[in-house]
GROMACS .gro file of C-alpha atoms in nm:
model
  486
    1MET     CA    1   2.450   0.011  -0.345
    2GLU     CA    2   2.574  -0.184  -0.045
    3LYS     CA    3   2.324   0.002   0.173
    4ILE     CA    4   2.042  -0.110  -0.055
    5LYS     CA    5   2.166  -0.470  -0.046
    6ARG     CA    6   2.184  -0.470   0.333
    7LEU     CA    7   1.834  -0.324   0.353
    8LEU     CA    8   1.690  -0.588   0.120
    9ILE     CA    9   1.859  -0.867   0.318
   10ALA     CA   10   1.724  -0.726   0.644
   11VAL     CA   11   1.371  -0.710   0.505
   12LEU     CA   12   1.392  -1.069   0.381
   13CYS     CA   13   1.521  -1.190   0.717
   14LEU     CA   14   1.239  -1.008   0.893
   15ALA     CA   15   0.981  -1.173   0.666
   16VAL     CA   16   1.125  -1.516   0.744
   17LEU     CA   17   1.120  -1.453   1.116
   18LEU     CA   18   0.763  -1.326   1.111
   19SER     CA   19   0.649  -1.643   0.939
   20ALA     CA   20   0.761  -1.861   1.230
   21CYS     CA   21   0.510  -2.021   1.468
   22GLN     CA   22   0.355  -1.776   1.710
   23PRO     CA   23   0.229  -1.839   2.063
   24THR     CA   24  -0.151  -1.850   2.087
   25PRO     CA   25  -0.290  -1.542   2.267
   26GLU     CA   26  -0.540  -1.579   2.547
   27GLN     CA   27  -0.897  -1.639   2.430
   28GLU     CA   28  -1.045  -1.322   2.575
   29ILE     CA   29  -0.837  -1.097   2.350
   30VAL     CA   30  -0.830  -1.285   2.021
   31ILE     CA   31  -0.977  -1.131   1.710
   32GLN     CA   32  -1.342  -1.027   1.739
   33LYS     CA   33  -1.563  -1.225   1.498
   34ASP     CA   34  -1.917  -1.165   1.625
   35MET     CA   35  -1.985  -0.833   1.454
   36ASP     CA   36  -2.350  -0.817   1.561
   37LYS     CA   37  -2.244  -0.843   1.925
   38LEU     CA   38  -1.976  -0.582   1.864
   39ILE     CA   39  -2.231  -0.337   1.724
   40GLU     CA   40  -2.460  -0.402   2.020
   41GLY     CA   41  -2.177  -0.326   2.261
   42ALA     CA   42  -2.073  -0.016   2.066
   43SER     CA   43  -2.419   0.137   2.096
   44ALA     CA   44  -2.450   0.076   2.471
   45GLY     CA   45  -2.470   0.403   2.657
   46THR     CA   46  -2.508   0.609   2.340
   47ASP     CA   47  -2.804   0.747   2.152
   48ALA     CA   48  -2.668   0.597   1.829
   49PRO     CA   49  -2.758   0.585   1.553
   50THR     CA   50  -2.774   0.961   1.550
   51ALA     CA   51  -2.788   1.230   1.288
   52PRO     CA   52  -2.448   1.372   1.189
   53ALA     CA   53  -2.332   1.641   1.429
   54ASP     CA   54  -2.408   1.999   1.334
   55ALA     CA   55  -2.100   2.183   1.211
   56SER     CA   56  -2.151   2.448   1.479
   57GLU     CA   57  -2.127   2.193   1.762
   58ALA     CA   58  -1.801   2.174   1.953
   59ALA     CA   59  -1.576   1.881   1.866
   60PRO     CA   60  -1.577   1.611   2.134
   61ASP     CA   61  -1.283   1.600   2.372
   62LEU     CA   62  -1.193   1.234   2.337
   63TYR     CA   63  -0.873   1.279   2.538
   64ALA     CA   64  -1.078   1.371   2.843
   65ARG     CA   65  -1.358   1.122   2.778
   66LEU     CA   66  -1.121   0.825   2.732
   67GLY     CA   67  -0.857   0.940   2.980
   68ALA     CA   68  -0.596   0.936   2.703
   69PRO     CA   69  -0.260   1.112   2.752
   70ALA     CA   70  -0.093   1.325   2.487
   71SER     CA   71   0.207   1.090   2.490
   72PHE     CA   72   0.282   0.741   2.611
   73SER     CA   73   0.600   0.558   2.712
   74ALA     CA   74   0.659   0.193   2.798
   75GLU     CA   75   0.912  -0.089   2.771
   76VAL     CA   76   0.799  -0.450   2.735
   77VAL     CA   77   1.008  -0.766   2.688
   78SER     CA   78   0.869  -1.096   2.560
   79GLY     CA   79   0.873  -1.409   2.774
   80GLY     CA   80   1.145  -1.563   2.558
   81GLY     CA   81   1.357  -1.251   2.577
   82LYS     CA   82   1.390  -1.210   2.199
   83LEU     CA   83   1.142  -0.928   2.136
   84TYR     CA   84   1.192  -0.588   2.296
   85VAL     CA   85   0.924  -0.323   2.256
   86TYR     CA   86   0.998   0.042   2.325
   87ALA     CA   87   0.711   0.290   2.313
   88ASP     CA   88   0.787   0.662   2.310
   89ALA     CA   89   0.482   0.774   2.121
   90ASP     CA   90   0.246   1.059   2.064
   91VAL     CA   91  -0.120   0.965   2.112
   92LEU     CA   92  -0.331   1.085   1.819
   93LEU     CA   93  -0.711   1.111   1.849
   94PRO     CA   94  -0.961   1.250   1.597
   95ASN     CA   95  -1.176   1.556   1.667
   96ALA     CA   96  -1.498   1.369   1.594
   97GLU     CA   97  -1.713   1.084   1.716
   98LEU     CA   98  -1.603   0.747   1.583
   99PRO     CA   99  -1.864   0.565   1.374
  100ILE     CA  100  -1.920   0.212   1.245
  101VAL     CA  101  -1.976   0.194   0.869
  102ARG     CA  102  -2.067  -0.112   0.662
  103VAL     CA  103  -1.890  -0.144   0.326
  104ARG     CA  104  -1.858  -0.401   0.050
  105PRO     CA  105  -1.606  -0.447  -0.230
  106ALA     CA  106  -1.712  -0.277  -0.553
  107ALA     CA  107  -1.780  -0.507  -0.848
  108GLY     CA  108  -1.540  -0.302  -1.060
  109PHE     CA  109  -1.464   0.036  -1.208
  110THR     CA  110  -1.717   0.170  -1.458
  111ARG     CA  111  -1.662   0.320  -1.802
  112GLU     CA  112  -1.756   0.663  -1.665
  113GLN     CA  113  -1.492   0.632  -1.393
  114ALA     CA  114  -1.232   0.525  -1.649
  115VAL     CA  115  -1.308   0.829  -1.866
  116ARG     CA  116  -1.268   1.069  -1.575
  117MET     CA  117  -0.943   0.905  -1.462
  118ALA     CA  118  -0.801   0.928  -1.815
  119GLU     CA  119  -0.906   1.290  -1.861
  120VAL     CA  120  -0.742   1.396  -1.534
  121LEU     CA  121  -0.427   1.185  -1.558
  122MET     CA  122  -0.363   1.177  -1.935
  123GLY     CA  123  -0.541   1.494  -2.042
  124LYS     CA  124  -0.869   1.561  -2.221
  125ASP     CA  125  -0.681   1.592  -2.551
  126ALA     CA  126  -0.464   1.281  -2.502
  127SER     CA  127  -0.335   1.113  -2.821
  128TYR     CA  128  -0.425   0.748  -2.766
  129VAL     CA  129  -0.234   0.484  -2.958
  130GLN     CA  130  -0.248   0.109  -3.009
  131TYR     CA  131   0.075   0.039  -2.828
  132ASP     CA  132   0.275  -0.258  -2.956
  133TYR     CA  133   0.525  -0.404  -2.711
  134ASP     CA  134   0.718  -0.585  -2.984
  135ASN     CA  135   0.747  -0.303  -3.239
  136MET     CA  136   0.914   0.004  -3.098
  137THR     CA  137   0.900   0.336  -3.276
  138LYS     CA  138   1.215   0.522  -3.380
  139ALA     CA  139   1.188   0.746  -3.073
  140GLU     CA  140   1.150   0.443  -2.844
  141CYS     CA  141   1.451   0.280  -3.004
  142GLU     CA  142   1.658   0.593  -2.945
  143ARG     CA  143   1.557   0.601  -2.578
  144GLU     CA  144   1.641   0.234  -2.531
  145MET     CA  145   1.973   0.272  -2.716
  146GLU     CA  146   2.066   0.561  -2.487
  147ARG     CA  147   1.975   0.348  -2.185
  148LEU     CA  148   2.184   0.057  -2.312
  149ARG     CA  149   2.485   0.284  -2.367
  150TYR     CA  150   2.449   0.414  -2.013
  151ALA     CA  151   2.428   0.060  -1.876
  152ILE     CA  152   2.730  -0.059  -2.074
  153THR     CA  153   2.955   0.227  -1.955
  154SER     CA  154   2.867   0.148  -1.589
  155TRP     CA  155   2.802  -0.224  -1.621
  156GLU     CA  156   2.934  -0.348  -1.286
  157ASP     CA  157   2.785  -0.061  -1.087
  158LYS     CA  158   2.442  -0.029  -1.248
  159GLY     CA  159   2.418  -0.192  -1.587
  160ARG     CA  160   2.395  -0.551  -1.468
  161HIS     CA  161   2.115  -0.451  -1.230
  162ILE     CA  162   1.924  -0.251  -1.494
  163TYR     CA  163   1.923  -0.551  -1.729
  164ASP     CA  164   1.906  -0.826  -1.473
  165MET     CA  165   1.743  -1.143  -1.616
  166ARG     CA  166   1.793  -1.008  -1.971
  167TYR     CA  167   2.165  -0.981  -2.030
  168ASP     CA  168   2.418  -1.168  -1.818
  169THR     CA  169   2.728  -0.988  -1.943
  170ARG     CA  170   2.840  -0.657  -2.089
  171THR     CA  171   2.910  -0.841  -2.416
  172GLU     CA  172   2.546  -0.951  -2.441
  173ALA     CA  173   2.432  -0.593  -2.378
  174GLU     CA  174   2.666  -0.465  -2.652
  175ALA     CA  175   2.522  -0.720  -2.895
  176ALA     CA  176   2.171  -0.607  -2.806
  177LEU     CA  177   2.271  -0.244  -2.871
  178ALA     CA  178   2.404  -0.335  -3.217
  179GLN     CA  179   2.084  -0.523  -3.299
  180LEU     CA  180   1.866  -0.235  -3.178
  181THR     CA  181   2.068   0.016  -3.382
  182ALA     CA  182   2.000  -0.184  -3.696
  183MET     CA  183   1.631  -0.218  -3.608
  184ALA     CA  184   1.591   0.157  -3.558
  185ALA     CA  185   1.660   0.226  -3.926
  186SER     CA  186   1.329   0.066  -4.028
  187ALA     CA  187   1.127   0.132  -3.712
  188PRO     CA  188   0.788   0.308  -3.756
  189GLN     CA  189   0.751   0.674  -3.668
  190SER     CA  190   0.453   0.612  -3.444
  191HIS     CA  191   0.203   0.355  -3.321
  192PRO     CA  192  -0.142   0.352  -3.489
  193ALA     CA  193  -0.380   0.614  -3.351
  194TYR     CA  194  -0.666   0.491  -3.136
  195SER     CA  195  -0.999   0.657  -3.065
  196GLY     CA  196  -0.999   0.573  -2.695
  197ASN     CA  197  -1.353   0.435  -2.672
  198PHE     CA  198  -1.300   0.317  -2.313
  199GLU     CA  199  -1.464  -0.018  -2.376
  200PHE     CA  200  -1.356  -0.284  -2.126
  201GLU     CA  201  -1.235  -0.607  -2.284
  202PRO     CA  202  -1.346  -0.945  -2.143
  203THR     CA  203  -1.062  -1.161  -2.018
  204GLU     CA  204  -1.033  -1.534  -2.052
  205VAL     CA  205  -0.926  -1.800  -1.807
  206TYR     CA  206  -0.863  -2.170  -1.847
  207ARG     CA  207  -1.058  -2.410  -1.630
  208ASP     CA  208  -1.040  -2.789  -1.669
  209GLY     CA  209  -0.849  -2.735  -1.992
  210LYS     CA  210  -1.120  -2.515  -2.144
  211ARG     CA  211  -1.111  -2.145  -2.222
  212ILE     CA  212  -1.396  -1.957  -2.058
  213TYR     CA  213  -1.501  -1.597  -1.998
  214ASN     CA  214  -1.608  -1.533  -1.642
  215GLY     CA  215  -1.713  -1.169  -1.630
  216ASN     CA  216  -1.368  -1.027  -1.560
  217THR     CA  217  -1.273  -0.730  -1.775
  218ARG     CA  218  -0.978  -0.496  -1.824
  219LEU     CA  219  -0.892  -0.170  -1.997
  220ASP     CA  220  -0.545  -0.065  -2.115
  221LEU     CA  221  -0.486   0.287  -2.243
  222PHE     CA  222  -0.164   0.433  -2.384
  223ALA     CA  223  -0.119   0.801  -2.466
  224ASP     CA  224   0.166   0.936  -2.681
  225ASN     CA  225   0.344   1.218  -2.496
  226GLY     CA  226   0.613   1.261  -2.761
  227ASN     CA  227   0.984   1.172  -2.774
  228GLY     CA  228   0.911   0.803  -2.724
  229ILE     CA  229   0.729   0.859  -2.393
  230TYR     CA  230   0.393   0.694  -2.336
  231SER     CA  231   0.169   0.729  -2.034
  232TYR     CA  232  -0.032   0.425  -1.930
  233LEU     CA  233  -0.361   0.369  -1.748
  234GLY     CA  234  -0.459   0.012  -1.672
  235ILE     CA  235  -0.781  -0.096  -1.501
  236GLN     CA  236  -0.847  -0.453  -1.390
  237ASN     CA  237  -1.193  -0.567  -1.288
  238TYR     CA  238  -1.088  -0.914  -1.176
  239ARG     CA  239  -1.341  -0.967  -0.899
  240GLU     CA  240  -1.424  -1.318  -1.019
  241ASP     CA  241  -1.162  -1.585  -0.938
  242PHE     CA  242  -0.896  -1.332  -0.831
  243GLY     CA  243  -1.101  -1.102  -0.607
  244MET     CA  244  -0.901  -0.805  -0.736
  245VAL     CA  245  -1.004  -0.463  -0.865
  246ASP     CA  246  -0.749  -0.188  -0.924
  247ALA     CA  247  -0.653   0.107  -1.142
  248LYS     CA  248  -0.290   0.199  -1.211
  249TYR     CA  249  -0.137   0.494  -1.393
  250ILE     CA  250   0.221   0.591  -1.472
  251ARG     CA  251   0.332   0.899  -1.663
  252ASP     CA  252   0.619   0.719  -1.838
  253TYR     CA  253   0.553   0.354  -1.919
  254SER     CA  254   0.925   0.279  -1.958
  255GLN     CA  255   0.973   0.330  -1.584
  256PRO     CA  256   0.944   0.031  -1.349
  257MET     CA  257   0.610  -0.028  -1.177
  258ASP     CA  258   0.717  -0.312  -0.949
  259THR     CA  259   0.876  -0.139  -0.652
  260LEU     CA  260   0.618   0.116  -0.546
  261PHE     CA  261   0.355   0.077  -0.276
  262GLY     CA  262   0.506  -0.244  -0.138
  263ALA     CA  263   0.461  -0.340   0.227
  264GLY     CA  264   0.742  -0.206   0.442
  265PHE     CA  265   0.868   0.033   0.173
  266THR     CA  266   1.137   0.240   0.342
  267HIS     CA  267   1.154   0.606   0.252
  268TYR     CA  268   1.482   0.791   0.249
  269ASP     CA  269   1.541   1.114   0.062
  270ALA     CA  270   1.793   1.120  -0.219
  271GLY     CA  271   1.792   1.497  -0.188
  272GLY     CA  272   1.769   1.764  -0.455
  273GLY     CA  273   1.562   1.778  -0.768
  274LEU     CA  274   1.232   1.856  -0.595
  275SER     CA  275   1.106   2.211  -0.559
  276ILE     CA  276   0.740   2.166  -0.464
  277THR     CA  277   0.639   2.161  -0.099
  278GLU     CA  278   0.447   1.888   0.079
  279GLY     CA  279   0.141   2.112   0.089
  280GLU     CA  280   0.156   2.167  -0.286
  281ALA     CA  281   0.191   1.793  -0.346
  282VAL     CA  282  -0.111   1.719  -0.128
  283ALA     CA  283  -0.313   1.990  -0.305
  284ALA     CA  284  -0.224   1.842  -0.645
  285ALA     CA  285  -0.334   1.495  -0.534
  286GLU     CA  286  -0.659   1.630  -0.386
  287ALA     CA  287  -0.733   1.821  -0.706
  288ALA     CA  288  -0.677   1.505  -0.912
  289LEU     CA  289  -0.916   1.307  -0.691
  290ALA     CA  290  -1.180   1.578  -0.717
  291GLY     CA  291  -1.144   1.582  -1.094
  292MET     CA  292  -1.199   1.206  -1.104
  293GLY     CA  293  -1.515   1.245  -0.897
  294ILE     CA  294  -1.377   1.028  -0.616
  295GLU     CA  295  -1.528   1.133  -0.284
  296GLY     CA  296  -1.524   1.020   0.077
  297PHE     CA  297  -1.145   1.014   0.122
  298ALA     CA  298  -0.889   1.215   0.319
  299VAL     CA  299  -0.510   1.227   0.332
  300ALA     CA  300  -0.391   0.956   0.569
  301ALA     CA  301  -0.014   0.986   0.512
  302CYS     CA  302   0.239   1.188   0.315
  303ALA     CA  303   0.616   1.156   0.297
  304ARG     CA  304   0.909   1.226   0.067
  305GLU     CA  305   1.018   0.894  -0.078
  306ASN     CA  306   1.252   0.755  -0.339
  307VAL     CA  307   1.110   0.586  -0.646
  308ARG     CA  308   1.343   0.360  -0.845
  309THR     CA  309   1.386   0.458  -1.209
  310ASP     CA  310   1.481   0.255  -1.517
  311ARG     CA  311   1.845   0.358  -1.468
  312TRP     CA  312   1.877   0.208  -1.122
  313ASP     CA  313   1.875   0.542  -0.949
  314PHE     CA  314   1.603   0.723  -0.761
  315LEU     CA  315   1.347   0.993  -0.821
  316THR     CA  316   1.260   1.190  -0.509
  317ALA     CA  317   0.890   1.265  -0.489
  318TYR     CA  318   0.601   1.291  -0.246
  319HIS     CA  319   0.400   0.979  -0.169
  320VAL     CA  320   0.046   1.086  -0.076
  321ILE     CA  321  -0.189   0.817   0.056
  322PHE     CA  322  -0.567   0.853   0.086
  323LYS     CA  323  -0.795   0.636   0.298
  324ARG     CA  324  -1.171   0.639   0.340
  325CYS     CA  325  -1.310   0.901   0.578
  326ALA     CA  326  -1.640   0.863   0.765
  327ASN     CA  327  -1.792   1.123   1.001
  328GLY     CA  328  -1.462   1.309   0.981
  329VAL     CA  329  -1.262   1.005   1.101
  330ILE     CA  330  -1.001   0.855   0.867
  331GLU     CA  331  -0.927   0.486   0.826
  332THR     CA  332  -0.577   0.445   0.966
  333CYS     CA  333  -0.306   0.395   0.704
  334THR     CA  334  -0.076   0.096   0.754
  335ASP     CA  335   0.151  -0.107   0.530
  336LYS     CA  336  -0.092  -0.401   0.529
  337ARG     CA  337  -0.265  -0.457   0.195
  338ALA     CA  338  -0.510  -0.741   0.265
  339PHE     CA  339  -0.655  -0.971   0.527
  340SER     CA  340  -0.643  -1.341   0.451
  341ASN     CA  341  -0.683  -1.668   0.637
  342GLU     CA  342  -0.791  -2.023   0.563
  343TYR     CA  343  -1.149  -1.965   0.681
  344SER     CA  344  -1.261  -1.670   0.470
  345GLU     CA  345  -1.221  -1.502   0.133
  346PRO     CA  346  -0.931  -1.255   0.105
  347TRP     CA  347  -1.028  -0.902   0.205
  348GLU     CA  348  -0.825  -0.627   0.040
  349TYR     CA  349  -0.791  -0.292   0.210
  350GLU     CA  350  -0.908   0.005   0.006
  351ARG     CA  351  -0.637   0.260  -0.060
  352ILE     CA  352  -0.541   0.536  -0.305
  353ASP     CA  353  -0.177   0.628  -0.368
  354PHE     CA  354  -0.020   0.919  -0.554
  355ILE     CA  355   0.342   0.988  -0.638
  356ILE     CA  356   0.377   1.361  -0.703
  357ASP     CA  357   0.688   1.533  -0.839
  358ASP     CA  358   0.752   1.879  -0.983
  359ALA     CA  359   0.578   1.781  -1.309
  360GLY     CA  360   0.261   1.663  -1.135
  361VAL     CA  361   0.121   1.312  -1.096
  362PHE     CA  362   0.392   1.057  -1.172
  363ARG     CA  363   0.205   0.754  -1.038
  364PHE     CA  364  -0.152   0.683  -0.930
  365GLU     CA  365  -0.301   0.365  -0.793
  366TYR     CA  366  -0.649   0.288  -0.658
  367ASN     CA  367  -0.676  -0.056  -0.501
  368ALA     CA  368  -0.986  -0.245  -0.388
  369PRO     CA  369  -1.259   0.022  -0.413
  370TYR     CA  370  -1.542  -0.010  -0.162
  371GLU     CA  371  -1.907   0.083  -0.176
  372VAL     CA  372  -2.064   0.227   0.139
  373VAL     CA  373  -2.365   0.012   0.227
  374GLU     CA  374  -2.484   0.199   0.535
  375SER     CA  375  -2.382   0.400   0.837
  376VAL     CA  376  -2.444   0.154   1.119
  377LEU     CA  377  -2.363   0.390   1.408
  378ASP     CA  378  -2.261   0.754   1.403
  379LYS     CA  379  -2.130   0.740   1.759
  380THR     CA  380  -1.976   0.449   1.949
  381GLU     CA  381  -1.905   0.369   2.312
  382LEU     CA  382  -1.528   0.321   2.348
  383LEU     CA  383  -1.315   0.160   2.616
  384PRO     CA  384  -1.105   0.395   2.832
  385PHE     CA  385  -0.740   0.428   2.737
  386GLU     CA  386  -0.634   0.251   3.056
  387ARG     CA  387  -0.799  -0.068   2.933
  388ILE     CA  388  -0.627  -0.029   2.594
  389ARG     CA  389  -0.294   0.017   2.772
  390GLU     CA  390  -0.345  -0.310   2.959
  391VAL     CA  391  -0.417  -0.498   2.637
  392PHE     CA  392  -0.116  -0.338   2.470
  393GLU     CA  393   0.131  -0.436   2.742
  394ARG     CA  394  -0.004  -0.790   2.745
  395MET     CA  395  -0.029  -0.854   2.372
  396ILE     CA  396   0.242  -0.646   2.205
  397VAL     CA  397   0.501  -0.918   2.274
  398ILE     CA  398   0.268  -1.199   2.158
  399VAL     CA  399   0.123  -1.068   1.832
  400ASN     CA  400   0.384  -1.071   1.551
  401ASN     CA  401   0.635  -1.246   1.776
  402GLY     CA  402   0.800  -1.509   1.563
  403TYR     CA  403   1.128  -1.468   1.747
  404ASP     CA  404   1.094  -1.644   2.082
  405GLU     CA  405   1.029  -1.981   1.918
  406ASN     CA  406   1.308  -1.940   1.665
  407GLU     CA  407   1.608  -2.146   1.776
  408ARG     CA  408   1.837  -1.968   1.532
  409ILE     CA  409   1.817  -1.654   1.745
  410LYS     CA  410   2.048  -1.669   2.044
  411GLU     CA  411   1.955  -1.534   2.384
  412GLY     CA  412   1.982  -1.156   2.403
  413ASP     CA  413   1.937  -1.116   2.028
  414GLY     CA  414   1.616  -1.082   1.829
  415PHE     CA  415   1.434  -0.769   1.726
  416GLU     CA  416   1.326  -0.436   1.866
  417HIS     CA  417   0.989  -0.280   1.786
  418HIS     CA  418   0.986   0.096   1.837
  419ILE     CA  419   0.641   0.255   1.871
  420TYR     CA  420   0.630   0.620   1.756
  421HIS     CA  421   0.257   0.682   1.712
  422ILE     CA  422  -0.056   0.551   1.881
  423ARG     CA  423  -0.348   0.641   1.658
  424LEU     CA  424  -0.722   0.607   1.718
  425GLY     CA  425  -0.901   0.577   1.386
  426LEU     CA  426  -1.096   0.326   1.180
  427ALA     CA  427  -0.995  -0.024   1.074
  428SER     CA  428  -1.155  -0.238   0.805
  429VAL     CA  429  -1.273  -0.580   0.929
  430PRO     CA  430  -1.448  -0.841   0.709
  431GLU     CA  431  -1.776  -0.983   0.839
  432GLU     CA  432  -1.750  -1.360   0.858
  433GLY     CA  433  -1.983  -1.540   0.620
  434ARG     CA  434  -2.085  -1.218   0.444
  435GLU     CA  435  -1.967  -1.017   0.145
  436THR     CA  436  -1.945  -0.703   0.355
  437GLY     CA  437  -1.709  -0.558   0.611
  438LEU     CA  438  -1.715  -0.293   0.881
  439LEU     CA  439  -1.505   0.013   0.942
  440VAL     CA  440  -1.475   0.005   1.321
  441PRO     CA  441  -1.293   0.222   1.577
  442ALA     CA  442  -0.946   0.085   1.652
  443TRP     CA  443  -0.616   0.177   1.811
  444ASP     CA  444  -0.301   0.122   1.604
  445PHE     CA  445   0.047   0.110   1.754
  446ILE     CA  446   0.268   0.225   1.468
  447GLY     CA  447   0.646   0.232   1.439
  448SER     CA  448   0.954   0.058   1.306
  449ALA     CA  449   1.164  -0.251   1.367
  450CYS     CA  450   1.536  -0.311   1.385
  451ALA     CA  451   1.759  -0.611   1.444
  452ARG     CA  452   1.914  -0.671   1.787
  453SER     CA  453   2.256  -0.825   1.833
  454ASP     CA  454   2.475  -0.862   2.143
  455GLY     CA  455   2.213  -0.684   2.349
  456LYS     CA  456   2.193  -0.376   2.127
  457GLY     CA  457   1.954  -0.271   1.852
  458ASP     CA  458   2.112  -0.161   1.526
  459LEU     CA  459   1.932   0.168   1.482
  460SER     CA  460   2.114   0.229   1.153
  461GLN     CA  461   1.891  -0.044   1.006
  462LEU     CA  462   1.573   0.102   1.152
  463ASP     CA  463   1.288   0.087   0.905
  464GLU     CA  464   1.165   0.444   0.868
  465ASN     CA  465   0.838   0.380   0.691
  466GLU     CA  466   0.638   0.454   1.011
  467ARG     CA  467   0.331   0.283   0.867
  468CYS     CA  468   0.397  -0.055   1.025
  469SER     CA  469   0.123  -0.131   1.279
  470PHE     CA  470   0.259  -0.381   1.530
  471LEU     CA  471  -0.074  -0.412   1.709
  472THR     CA  472  -0.434  -0.316   1.631
  473ILE     CA  473  -0.680  -0.315   1.920
  474ASN     CA  474  -1.055  -0.287   1.875
  475ALA     CA  475  -1.149   0.033   2.060
  476ILE     CA  476  -1.495  -0.100   2.145
  477ASP     CA  477  -1.419  -0.433   2.317
  478GLY     CA  478  -1.038  -0.455   2.341
  479SER     CA  479  -1.009  -0.756   2.107
  480ILE     CA  480  -0.718  -0.789   1.867
  481ILE     CA  481  -0.783  -0.707   1.504
  482ASP     CA  482  -0.571  -0.924   1.280
  483ARG     CA  483  -0.485  -0.715   0.974
  484SER     CA  484  -0.302  -0.984   0.781
  485GLY     CA  485  -0.445  -1.322   0.875
  486TYR     CA  486  -0.298  -1.604   1.080
   0.00000   0.00000   0.00000
């Protein structure tokens, strides 16, 4: 428990520090905004656009072409002496030519897509019900009573955390248990059956004091799995006003859905209770995607992670992440979820997440689906690695450096950024003034951060998520790609 508290405090402190004022980088390596000029530069010296390479052709040797090493090491210190960057990284390049692809956010999920998701995740013979949050069935009451008893017997250790914001004391929890026990006597056996017609419901918003419908829709499906367990699939087509489209599934609706897929989520293995291999977990996720008819994606990351349960403990499972794949090149997976600044509309990054345990798919989430508009270039002219190295050493201590200007950090303290992987892949960049974006070749410098005190980094607090990109460099012109806004 204390380890979790320390971790949460460290993450909060890091967020505060990163929000501090940052030095302005030199003009020649700020974020690239002229996409037409970028495309022109990317096609220089190539025959692009070209037809896709024949499968029999040998894969390009990008290491030789770009002069990229298999590994890279460097140490860089910021001008203020409060950010220390240590790179001891493998350099990862794809075995294919890197393209430029134009995409746009999808208007929303369709009824057909919802049907296929439900059939794969909930089963073709799912028993849909009209779930009522305020009227639990007898089986639900029994489950909640068991959970309350568990919380009461370990109130100081877990119970007060399980029922945080609901019951302040053990006495209040005991009163709630007594009330629930009385309620269970007259509770219904089941929720009313539902045909599952997959019709999206319009949603309402209030504007200038008036209720209006603006084209946003949603679909909520509950399936009865027996013993008071209900699976849930929720789809939100909230493109208007909110700019958000997503689909979320959980096998047991009583489990929390608030802690998964967050930025900077640290994975550490609780151990035990998991018999499937990583390969089997990936295969299960790929089979689920194929069953849903979702194409154009590839596995971008997979790791054993801990998922918090409703009893304030952890379920160990595999977290499999899919990103869009074009010409055999995968969009690089990072912990950034959206780009946003004061000059443009928010741009969410497309991503598909699975949590797989021994029973199959425990969680599924598909955020910000894209539509492919066109393949702009099948092959791009890229800067040599030496030029990328120069940009890295110059900018790694400027971008995301909120430490040097922070007077609360004494000299010699600050943070350490440890770079483990340098990956050449695709990055999603919105086109200014348009409703589209581009997947462009980019280098990501990925690793973890830890606090530094008295001249030493506390490696015991090192964030192990290994999806934190401390710097993204456009592989075509060497400009900085800002993944999160400024």
